[in-house]
Amino acid sequence: MLISPDAGLDPRRPCAPSDSPSVSGAYAEALRTFLLKQGLAWPEPSRPVEAIPAHRVPGSTFVRVLDDARRNLGDPLVGLHFGIRAGAAGYGLMGVAAATATSLRDTIRHLHRFASLTSTLGDLSSTAQSGFVSLIWNPLPGVDTAVVEATLAGWVSFARHLVGASAEEIGVTFAHRPCATRQRYEQLLECRVEFDASTHSVSVPADLLEARPRLADGNLNAAIGNWLHECTAAVRPCPHRPTARRVALLLGTRIPLDTGDMNAAADALHVSTRTLQRRLSAESTSFRQLLDATRAHHAIVRLLRGRTPLMQVGVEVGFSEQSSLCRAFRRWTGCSPLSLRRQLGRVYHDVRR
């Protein structure tokens, strides 16, 4: 069965920079892979996934594709099924940061900091009461229930995968009415589910916050946390960092990562190099910091996907010698490229196997 070409989802083709809601190319690729396994195919030829933060797929397209899939498959719970199956690669480096945190509390903190790297179709908040911590997702107007269910199902699956939380410990609420029986939802999510609630949320006991995720790595987590926030500049407008956002959107699109030419960035923004430096400094960043974070993001994602030789990854981000790339990896992650691939490559898939 073929998804209509006008559905427009091609996670391999960068969309024009926009302030509109969007999802990462990696998250869109995870959906593409999931639906291919359900017998739905796109007419576009296969090309490597772009691994830069500025590569986004319009949120309206993502919503439309899920809606088309629901009709074509006759599955009212297609979003739920996708969320349960979405793998680590679909969440990109946000998922890596959350998974390698040393406690569930820090995992939640990373979700707050970096969730926009995966999707800006809603906002994340949290509350604590009656011995439970609730992650609340507030979707933007017009976001379909399938997207809401995919998001919350992904959180539940993620928590269970990381800390082994039991069915009795997790609770899910949806603000909409069920698309199937409550028993079917609870069977799929393996936890209690409520509908027609005031919020869309996932709740876990507060005493679980100190649980150590099975992929915890304090050194790797701290190293990534030092620079990953720079990548969010390409994702969502921030009134305090307008120049950083404009530069971040150029990196890997109009400005190749292998050259990383600040003069080219200044020309593209119609300002002098000194003016660009001054404006970025006023926003507590620099061209080098933004470039380095974008290079790190690209290189780590390409490495973990396991489809690109290390030398080629190095060339793509401006390192002609493998030794230089290895030194950069140690700065970015605290470990060598091969160590990182051995540690996380086995779980870094578009969909769970």
PDB file of C-alpha atoms in Angstrom, residues 132 166-171 190-192 205:
ATOM      1  CA  PHE A 132       3.642  11.140  42.124  1.00  0.00           C
ATOM      2  CA  SER A 166       6.050  -1.860  36.579  1.00  0.00           C
ATOM      3  CA  ALA A 167       2.470  -1.533  35.380  1.00  0.00           C
ATOM      4  CA  GLU A 168       1.310  -0.656  38.884  1.00  0.00           C
ATOM      5  CA  GLU A 169       3.719   2.262  39.095  1.00  0.00           C
ATOM      6  CA  ILE A 170       2.857   4.119  35.883  1.00  0.00           C
ATOM      7  CA  GLY A 171      -0.351   5.971  35.133  1.00  0.00           C
ATOM      8  CA  GLU A 190       0.684  -2.188  30.279  1.00  0.00           C
ATOM      9  CA  CYS A 191      -0.498   0.360  32.830  1.00  0.00           C
ATOM     10  CA  ARG A 192      -3.639   2.065  34.079  1.00  0.00           C
ATOM     11  CA  PRO A 205       5.907   7.491  41.839  1.00  0.00           C
TER      12      PRO A 205
END
